């Protein structure tokens, strides 16, 4: 015989498994879109390409080119000869969505 506690545990386990699988599949689709992103070179044609795009925005593109650091390049402690830079410009979009549960924007 199965007790109500065991049924509750089984149901919650299935619900969490379904939720995590849904989140995994959603993120896997995003990763696939990023991996299929077109590769563009940083050159004089890039501003014209961006301004010609819908909404003046290129979703999921990979930019290839030479980046110069503002001060000094960061060097890796783990891989010799590997250097990187920190992006200074960060675009953050804010959307207002009405939350009916909390009754706020």
PDB file of N, CA, C and O in Angstrom, residues 9-68:
ATOM      1  N   UNK A   9       5.261  13.002  -2.088  1.00  0.00           N
ATOM      2  CA  UNK A   9       6.671  13.071  -2.480  1.00  0.00           C
ATOM      3  C   UNK A   9       6.837  12.737  -3.958  1.00  0.00           C
ATOM      4  O   UNK A   9       7.596  13.401  -4.667  1.00  0.00           O
ATOM      5  N   UNK A  10       6.141  11.720  -4.432  1.00  0.00           N
ATOM      6  CA  UNK A  10       6.229  11.338  -5.839  1.00  0.00           C
ATOM      7  C   UNK A  10       5.691  12.450  -6.738  1.00  0.00           C
ATOM      8  O   UNK A  10       6.310  12.794  -7.753  1.00  0.00           O
ATOM      9  N   UNK A  11       4.564  13.030  -6.370  1.00  0.00           N
ATOM     10  CA  UNK A  11       3.982  14.111  -7.169  1.00  0.00           C
ATOM     11  C   UNK A  11       4.869  15.336  -7.224  1.00  0.00           C
ATOM     12  O   UNK A  11       5.064  15.932  -8.283  1.00  0.00           O
ATOM     13  N   UNK A  12       5.420  15.717  -6.064  1.00  0.00           N
ATOM     14  CA  UNK A  12       6.289  16.895  -6.056  1.00  0.00           C
ATOM     15  C   UNK A  12       7.576  16.623  -6.824  1.00  0.00           C
ATOM     16  O   UNK A  12       8.096  17.500  -7.505  1.00  0.00           O
ATOM     17  N   UNK A  13       8.089  15.397  -6.739  1.00  0.00           N
ATOM     18  CA  UNK A  13       9.282  15.040  -7.491  1.00  0.00           C
ATOM     19  C   UNK A  13       9.025  15.122  -8.994  1.00  0.00           C
ATOM     20  O   UNK A  13       9.847  15.660  -9.748  1.00  0.00           O
ATOM     21  N   UNK A  14       7.885  14.621  -9.444  1.00  0.00           N
ATOM     22  CA  UNK A  14       7.547  14.702 -10.858  1.00  0.00           C
ATOM     23  C   UNK A  14       7.336  16.147 -11.298  1.00  0.00           C
ATOM     24  O   UNK A  14       7.745  16.533 -12.398  1.00  0.00           O
ATOM     25  N   UNK A  15       6.704  16.950 -10.448  1.00  0.00           N
ATOM     26  CA  UNK A  15       6.473  18.355 -10.794  1.00  0.00           C
ATOM     27  C   UNK A  15       7.808  19.104 -10.919  1.00  0.00           C
ATOM     28  O   UNK A  15       8.015  19.860 -11.876  1.00  0.00           O
ATOM     29  N   UNK A  16       8.709  18.903  -9.981  1.00  0.00           N
ATOM     30  CA  UNK A  16      10.011  19.566 -10.060  1.00  0.00           C
ATOM     31  C   UNK A  16      10.814  19.067 -11.261  1.00  0.00           C
ATOM     32  O   UNK A  16      11.484  19.854 -11.930  1.00  0.00           O
ATOM     33  N   UNK A  17      10.744  17.774 -11.544  1.00  0.00           N
ATOM     34  CA  UNK A  17      11.450  17.241 -12.707  1.00  0.00           C
ATOM     35  C   UNK A  17      10.918  17.869 -13.992  1.00  0.00           C
ATOM     36  O   UNK A  17      11.695  18.243 -14.875  1.00  0.00           O
ATOM     37  N   UNK A  18       9.617  17.997 -14.104  1.00  0.00           N
ATOM     38  CA  UNK A  18       9.020  18.635 -15.279  1.00  0.00           C
ATOM     39  C   UNK A  18       9.419  20.085 -15.404  1.00  0.00           C
ATOM     40  O   UNK A  18       9.725  20.572 -16.498  1.00  0.00           O
ATOM     41  N   UNK A  19       9.415  20.810 -14.285  1.00  0.00           N
ATOM     42  CA  UNK A  19       9.802  22.213 -14.301  1.00  0.00           C
ATOM     43  C   UNK A  19      11.251  22.383 -14.724  1.00  0.00           C
ATOM     44  O   UNK A  19      11.569  23.209 -15.587  1.00  0.00           O
ATOM     45  N   UNK A  20      12.147  21.585 -14.160  1.00  0.00           N
ATOM     46  CA  UNK A  20      13.566  21.707 -14.498  1.00  0.00           C
ATOM     47  C   UNK A  20      13.836  21.285 -15.936  1.00  0.00           C
ATOM     48  O   UNK A  20      14.690  21.854 -16.611  1.00  0.00           O
ATOM     49  N   UNK A  21      13.100  20.298 -16.435  1.00  0.00           N
ATOM     50  CA  UNK A  21      13.268  19.895 -17.825  1.00  0.00           C
ATOM     51  C   UNK A  21      12.800  21.007 -18.758  1.00  0.00           C
ATOM     52  O   UNK A  21      13.440  21.294 -19.773  1.00  0.00           O
ATOM     53  N   UNK A  22      11.697  21.658 -18.418  1.00  0.00           N
ATOM     54  CA  UNK A  22      11.201  22.782 -19.216  1.00  0.00           C
ATOM     55  C   UNK A  22      12.227  23.902 -19.246  1.00  0.00           C
ATOM     56  O   UNK A  22      12.520  24.461 -20.316  1.00  0.00           O
ATOM     57  N   UNK A  23      12.802  24.255 -18.094  1.00  0.00           N
ATOM     58  CA  UNK A  23      13.821  25.308 -18.046  1.00  0.00           C
ATOM     59  C   UNK A  23      15.065  24.905 -18.830  1.00  0.00           C
ATOM     60  O   UNK A  23      15.661  25.736 -19.527  1.00  0.00           O
ATOM     61  N   UNK A  24      15.455  23.643 -18.741  1.00  0.00           N
ATOM     62  CA  UNK A  24      16.610  23.157 -19.489  1.00  0.00           C
ATOM     63  C   UNK A  24      16.381  23.290 -20.989  1.00  0.00           C
ATOM     64  O   UNK A  24      17.247  23.754 -21.731  1.00  0.00           O
ATOM     65  N   UNK A  25      15.214  22.867 -21.466  1.00  0.00           N
ATOM     66  CA  UNK A  25      14.929  22.936 -22.902  1.00  0.00           C
ATOM     67  C   UNK A  25      14.884  24.374 -23.388  1.00  0.00           C
ATOM     68  O   UNK A  25      15.329  24.679 -24.495  1.00  0.00           O
ATOM     69  N   UNK A  26      14.337  25.277 -22.584  1.00  0.00           N
ATOM     70  CA  UNK A  26      14.272  26.684 -22.972  1.00  0.00           C
ATOM     71  C   UNK A  26      15.676  27.273 -23.097  1.00  0.00           C
ATOM     72  O   UNK A  26      15.981  27.970 -24.063  1.00  0.00           O
ATOM     73  N   UNK A  27      16.537  26.977 -22.142  1.00  0.00           N
ATOM     74  CA  UNK A  27      17.917  27.478 -22.203  1.00  0.00           C
ATOM     75  C   UNK A  27      18.698  26.801 -23.325  1.00  0.00           C
ATOM     76  O   UNK A  27      19.561  27.420 -23.938  1.00  0.00           O
ATOM     77  N   UNK A  28      18.406  25.537 -23.617  1.00  0.00           N
ATOM     78  CA  UNK A  28      19.088  24.847 -24.716  1.00  0.00           C
ATOM     79  C   UNK A  28      18.747  25.496 -26.053  1.00  0.00           C
ATOM     80  O   UNK A  28      19.613  25.587 -26.940  1.00  0.00           O
ATOM     81  N   UNK A  29      17.507  25.959 -26.218  1.00  0.00           N
ATOM     82  CA  UNK A  29      17.137  26.652 -27.457  1.00  0.00           C
ATOM     83  C   UNK A  29      17.893  27.964 -27.588  1.00  0.00           C
ATOM     84  O   UNK A  29      18.332  28.328 -28.680  1.00  0.00           O
ATOM     85  N   UNK A  30      18.064  28.682 -26.482  1.00  0.00           N
ATOM     86  CA  UNK A  30      18.819  29.939 -26.515  1.00  0.00           C
ATOM     87  C   UNK A  30      20.278  29.673 -26.872  1.00  0.00           C
ATOM     88  O   UNK A  30      20.870  30.383 -27.689  1.00  0.00           O
ATOM     89  N   UNK A  31      20.858  28.652 -26.285  1.00  0.00           N
ATOM     90  CA  UNK A  31      22.256  28.305 -26.585  1.00  0.00           C
ATOM     91  C   UNK A  31      22.396  27.925 -28.052  1.00  0.00           C
ATOM     92  O   UNK A  31      23.371  28.315 -28.712  1.00  0.00           O
ATOM     93  N   UNK A  32      21.438  27.202 -28.598  1.00  0.00           N
ATOM     94  CA  UNK A  32      21.494  26.827 -30.016  1.00  0.00           C
ATOM     95  C   UNK A  32      21.428  28.059 -30.904  1.00  0.00           C
ATOM     96  O   UNK A  32      22.146  28.146 -31.907  1.00  0.00           O
ATOM     97  N   UNK A  33      20.599  29.028 -30.548  1.00  0.00           N
ATOM     98  CA  UNK A  33      20.520  30.270 -31.329  1.00  0.00           C
ATOM     99  C   UNK A  33      21.822  31.039 -31.253  1.00  0.00           C
ATOM    100  O   UNK A  33      22.256  31.621 -32.246  1.00  0.00           O
ATOM    101  N   UNK A  34      22.460  31.047 -30.100  1.00  0.00           N
ATOM    102  CA  UNK A  34      23.735  31.761 -29.960  1.00  0.00           C
ATOM    103  C   UNK A  34      24.815  31.068 -30.778  1.00  0.00           C
ATOM    104  O   UNK A  34      25.633  31.720 -31.430  1.00  0.00           O
ATOM    105  N   UNK A  35      24.845  29.744 -30.771  1.00  0.00           N
ATOM    106  CA  UNK A  35      25.857  29.018 -31.531  1.00  0.00           C
ATOM    107  C   UNK A  35      25.662  29.170 -33.036  1.00  0.00           C
ATOM    108  O   UNK A  35      26.623  29.086 -33.792  1.00  0.00           O
ATOM    109  N   UNK A  36      24.448  29.391 -33.479  1.00  0.00           N
ATOM    110  CA  UNK A  36      24.170  29.582 -34.896  1.00  0.00           C
ATOM    111  C   UNK A  36      24.263  31.050 -35.311  1.00  0.00           C
ATOM    112  O   UNK A  36      23.946  31.388 -36.445  1.00  0.00           O
ATOM    113  N   UNK A  37      24.695  31.916 -34.411  1.00  0.00           N
ATOM    114  CA  UNK A  37      24.748  33.347 -34.687  1.00  0.00           C
ATOM    115  C   UNK A  37      25.732  33.637 -35.814  1.00  0.00           C
ATOM    116  O   UNK A  37      26.796  33.022 -35.903  1.00  0.00           O
ATOM    117  N   UNK A  38      25.385  34.579 -36.681  1.00  0.00           N
ATOM    118  CA  UNK A  38      26.317  34.938 -37.753  1.00  0.00           C
ATOM    119  C   UNK A  38      27.547  35.642 -37.187  1.00  0.00           C
ATOM    120  O   UNK A  38      27.468  36.374 -36.203  1.00  0.00           O
ATOM    121  N   UNK A  39      28.684  35.402 -37.821  1.00  0.00           N
ATOM    122  CA  UNK A  39      29.939  36.012 -37.386  1.00  0.00           C
ATOM    123  C   UNK A  39      30.217  37.224 -38.266  1.00  0.00           C
ATOM    124  O   UNK A  39      30.275  37.112 -39.487  1.00  0.00           O
ATOM    125  N   UNK A  40      30.375  38.383 -37.640  1.00  0.00           N
ATOM    126  CA  UNK A  40      30.643  39.627 -38.353  1.00  0.00           C
ATOM    127  C   UNK A  40      32.010  40.166 -37.961  1.00  0.00           C
ATOM    128  O   UNK A  40      32.451  39.992 -36.831  1.00  0.00           O
ATOM    129  N   UNK A  41      32.650  40.833 -38.890  1.00  0.00           N
ATOM    130  CA  UNK A  41      33.939  41.458 -38.617  1.00  0.00           C
ATOM    131  C   UNK A  41      33.720  42.888 -38.155  1.00  0.00           C
ATOM    132  O   UNK A  41      32.806  43.580 -38.620  1.00  0.00           O
ATOM    133  N   UNK A  42      34.558  43.346 -37.238  1.00  0.00           N
ATOM    134  CA  UNK A  42      34.519  44.735 -36.799  1.00  0.00           C
ATOM    135  C   UNK A  42      35.293  45.538 -37.835  1.00  0.00           C
ATOM    136  O   UNK A  42      36.518  45.473 -37.908  1.00  0.00           O
ATOM    137  N   UNK A  43      34.551  46.258 -38.687  1.00  0.00           N
ATOM    138  CA  UNK A  43      35.175  47.083 -39.710  1.00  0.00           C
ATOM    139  C   UNK A  43      34.285  48.280 -39.990  1.00  0.00           C
ATOM    140  O   UNK A  43      33.335  48.563 -39.250  1.00  0.00           O
ATOM    141  N   UNK A  44      34.562  48.990 -41.073  1.00  0.00           N
ATOM    142  CA  UNK A  44      33.803  50.201 -41.393  1.00  0.00           C
ATOM    143  C   UNK A  44      32.387  49.899 -41.865  1.00  0.00           C
ATOM    144  O   UNK A  44      31.527  50.780 -41.852  1.00  0.00           O
ATOM    145  N   UNK A  45      32.097  48.674 -42.294  1.00  0.00           N
ATOM    146  CA  UNK A  45      30.758  48.313 -42.775  1.00  0.00           C
ATOM    147  C   UNK A  45      29.787  47.994 -41.648  1.00  0.00           C
ATOM    148  O   UNK A  45      28.589  47.927 -41.867  1.00  0.00           O
ATOM    149  N   UNK A  46      30.288  47.782 -40.429  1.00  0.00           N
ATOM    150  CA  UNK A  46      29.429  47.368 -39.315  1.00  0.00           C
ATOM    151  C   UNK A  46      28.376  48.414 -38.950  1.00  0.00           C
ATOM    152  O   UNK A  46      27.206  48.058 -38.767  1.00  0.00           O
ATOM    153  N   UNK A  47      28.698  49.724 -38.836  1.00  0.00           N
ATOM    154  CA  UNK A  47      27.635  50.693 -38.502  1.00  0.00           C
ATOM    155  C   UNK A  47      26.515  50.733 -39.545  1.00  0.00           C
ATOM    156  O   UNK A  47      25.342  50.860 -39.196  1.00  0.00           O
ATOM    157  N   UNK A  48      26.861  50.604 -40.815  1.00  0.00           N
ATOM    158  CA  UNK A  48      25.828  50.606 -41.860  1.00  0.00           C
ATOM    159  C   UNK A  48      24.951  49.363 -41.748  1.00  0.00           C
ATOM    160  O   UNK A  48      23.739  49.429 -41.948  1.00  0.00           O
ATOM    161  N   UNK A  49      25.556  48.236 -41.413  1.00  0.00           N
ATOM    162  CA  UNK A  49      24.796  46.997 -41.255  1.00  0.00           C
ATOM    163  C   UNK A  49      23.830  47.082 -40.074  1.00  0.00           C
ATOM    164  O   UNK A  49      22.685  46.644 -40.159  1.00  0.00           O
ATOM    165  N   UNK A  50      24.287  47.680 -38.980  1.00  0.00           N
ATOM    166  CA  UNK A  50      23.429  47.822 -37.799  1.00  0.00           C
ATOM    167  C   UNK A  50      22.287  48.787 -38.075  1.00  0.00           C
ATOM    168  O   UNK A  50      21.134  48.536 -37.698  1.00  0.00           O
ATOM    169  N   UNK A  51      22.575  49.896 -38.729  1.00  0.00           N
ATOM    170  CA  UNK A  51      21.511  50.872 -38.994  1.00  0.00           C
ATOM    171  C   UNK A  51      20.499  50.338 -40.007  1.00  0.00           C
ATOM    172  O   UNK A  51      19.343  50.757 -39.998  1.00  0.00           O
ATOM    173  N   UNK A  52      20.900  49.399 -40.871  1.00  0.00           N
ATOM    174  CA  UNK A  52      19.970  48.828 -41.842  1.00  0.00           C
ATOM    175  C   UNK A  52      19.122  47.713 -41.246  1.00  0.00           C
ATOM    176  O   UNK A  52      18.108  47.327 -41.825  1.00  0.00           O
ATOM    177  N   UNK A  53      19.512  47.187 -40.085  1.00  0.00           N
ATOM    178  CA  UNK A  53      18.776  46.082 -39.464  1.00  0.00           C
ATOM    179  C   UNK A  53      17.470  46.588 -38.852  1.00  0.00           C
ATOM    180  O   UNK A  53      17.316  47.770 -38.548  1.00  0.00           O
ATOM    181  N   UNK A  54      16.544  45.661 -38.662  1.00  0.00           N
ATOM    182  CA  UNK A  54      15.247  45.999 -38.073  1.00  0.00           C
ATOM    183  C   UNK A  54      15.425  46.450 -36.628  1.00  0.00           C
ATOM    184  O   UNK A  54      16.016  45.736 -35.813  1.00  0.00           O
ATOM    185  N   UNK A  55      14.938  47.625 -36.322  1.00  0.00           N
ATOM    186  CA  UNK A  55      15.049  48.158 -34.971  1.00  0.00           C
ATOM    187  C   UNK A  55      16.463  48.591 -34.615  1.00  0.00           C
ATOM    188  O   UNK A  55      16.782  48.805 -33.453  1.00  0.00           O
ATOM    189  N   UNK A  56      17.311  48.714 -35.604  1.00  0.00           N
ATOM    190  CA  UNK A  56      18.723  49.095 -35.417  1.00  0.00           C
ATOM    191  C   UNK A  56      19.387  48.216 -34.359  1.00  0.00           C
ATOM    192  O   UNK A  56      20.123  48.679 -33.500  1.00  0.00           O
ATOM    193  N   UNK A  57      19.092  46.932 -34.418  1.00  0.00           N
ATOM    194  CA  UNK A  57      19.612  45.974 -33.448  1.00  0.00           C
ATOM    195  C   UNK A  57      19.873  44.650 -34.154  1.00  0.00           C
ATOM    196  O   UNK A  57      19.070  44.202 -34.950  1.00  0.00           O
ATOM    197  N   UNK A  58      21.005  44.028 -33.844  1.00  0.00           N
ATOM    198  CA  UNK A  58      21.341  42.716 -34.389  1.00  0.00           C
ATOM    199  C   UNK A  58      21.304  41.708 -33.253  1.00  0.00           C
ATOM    200  O   UNK A  58      22.190  41.682 -32.414  1.00  0.00           O
ATOM    201  N   UNK A  59      20.269  40.864 -33.190  1.00  0.00           N
ATOM    202  CA  UNK A  59      20.214  39.890 -32.102  1.00  0.00           C
ATOM    203  C   UNK A  59      21.173  38.727 -32.345  1.00  0.00           C
ATOM    204  O   UNK A  59      21.249  38.197 -33.451  1.00  0.00           O
ATOM    205  N   UNK A  60      21.909  38.344 -31.350  1.00  0.00           N
ATOM    206  CA  UNK A  60      22.787  37.173 -31.380  1.00  0.00           C
ATOM    207  C   UNK A  60      23.745  37.180 -32.561  1.00  0.00           C
ATOM    208  O   UNK A  60      23.623  36.394 -33.484  1.00  0.00           O
ATOM    209  N   UNK A  61      24.695  38.080 -32.550  1.00  0.00           N
ATOM    210  CA  UNK A  61      25.771  38.057 -33.530  1.00  0.00           C
ATOM    211  C   UNK A  61      27.089  37.927 -32.790  1.00  0.00           C
ATOM    212  O   UNK A  61      27.226  38.340 -31.639  1.00  0.00           O
ATOM    213  N   UNK A  62      28.047  37.323 -33.458  1.00  0.00           N
ATOM    214  CA  UNK A  62      29.388  37.201 -32.897  1.00  0.00           C
ATOM    215  C   UNK A  62      30.282  38.172 -33.647  1.00  0.00           C
ATOM    216  O   UNK A  62      30.397  38.108 -34.866  1.00  0.00           O
ATOM    217  N   UNK A  63      30.886  39.092 -32.919  1.00  0.00           N
ATOM    218  CA  UNK A  63      31.777  40.071 -33.528  1.00  0.00           C
ATOM    219  C   UNK A  63      33.199  39.567 -33.428  1.00  0.00           C
ATOM    220  O   UNK A  63      33.662  39.177 -32.357  1.00  0.00           O
ATOM    221  N   UNK A  64      33.893  39.591 -34.556  1.00  0.00           N
ATOM    222  CA  UNK A  64      35.285  39.168 -34.591  1.00  0.00           C
ATOM    223  C   UNK A  64      36.125  40.357 -35.001  1.00  0.00           C
ATOM    224  O   UNK A  64      35.794  41.081 -35.930  1.00  0.00           O
ATOM    225  N   UNK A  65      37.204  40.559 -34.280  1.00  0.00           N
ATOM    226  CA  UNK A  65      38.106  41.653 -34.613  1.00  0.00           C
ATOM    227  C   UNK A  65      39.090  41.888 -33.492  1.00  0.00           C
ATOM    228  O   UNK A  65      39.092  41.196 -32.474  1.00  0.00           O
ATOM    229  N   UNK A  66      39.916  42.877 -33.679  1.00  0.00           N
ATOM    230  CA  UNK A  66      40.937  43.210 -32.689  1.00  0.00           C
ATOM    231  C   UNK A  66      40.363  44.219 -31.710  1.00  0.00           C
ATOM    232  O   UNK A  66      39.777  45.231 -32.105  1.00  0.00           O
ATOM    233  N   UNK A  67      40.541  43.938 -30.431  1.00  0.00           N
ATOM    234  CA  UNK A  67      40.068  44.820 -29.367  1.00  0.00           C
ATOM    235  C   UNK A  67      41.282  45.380 -28.650  1.00  0.00           C
ATOM    236  O   UNK A  67      42.201  44.641 -28.295  1.00  0.00           O
ATOM    237  N   UNK A  68      41.280  46.669 -28.445  1.00  0.00           N
ATOM    238  CA  UNK A  68      42.378  47.299 -27.727  1.00  0.00           C
ATOM    239  C   UNK A  68      41.926  47.638 -26.319  1.00  0.00           C
ATOM    240  O   UNK A  68      40.846  48.203 -26.125  1.00  0.00           O
TER     241      UNK A  68
END
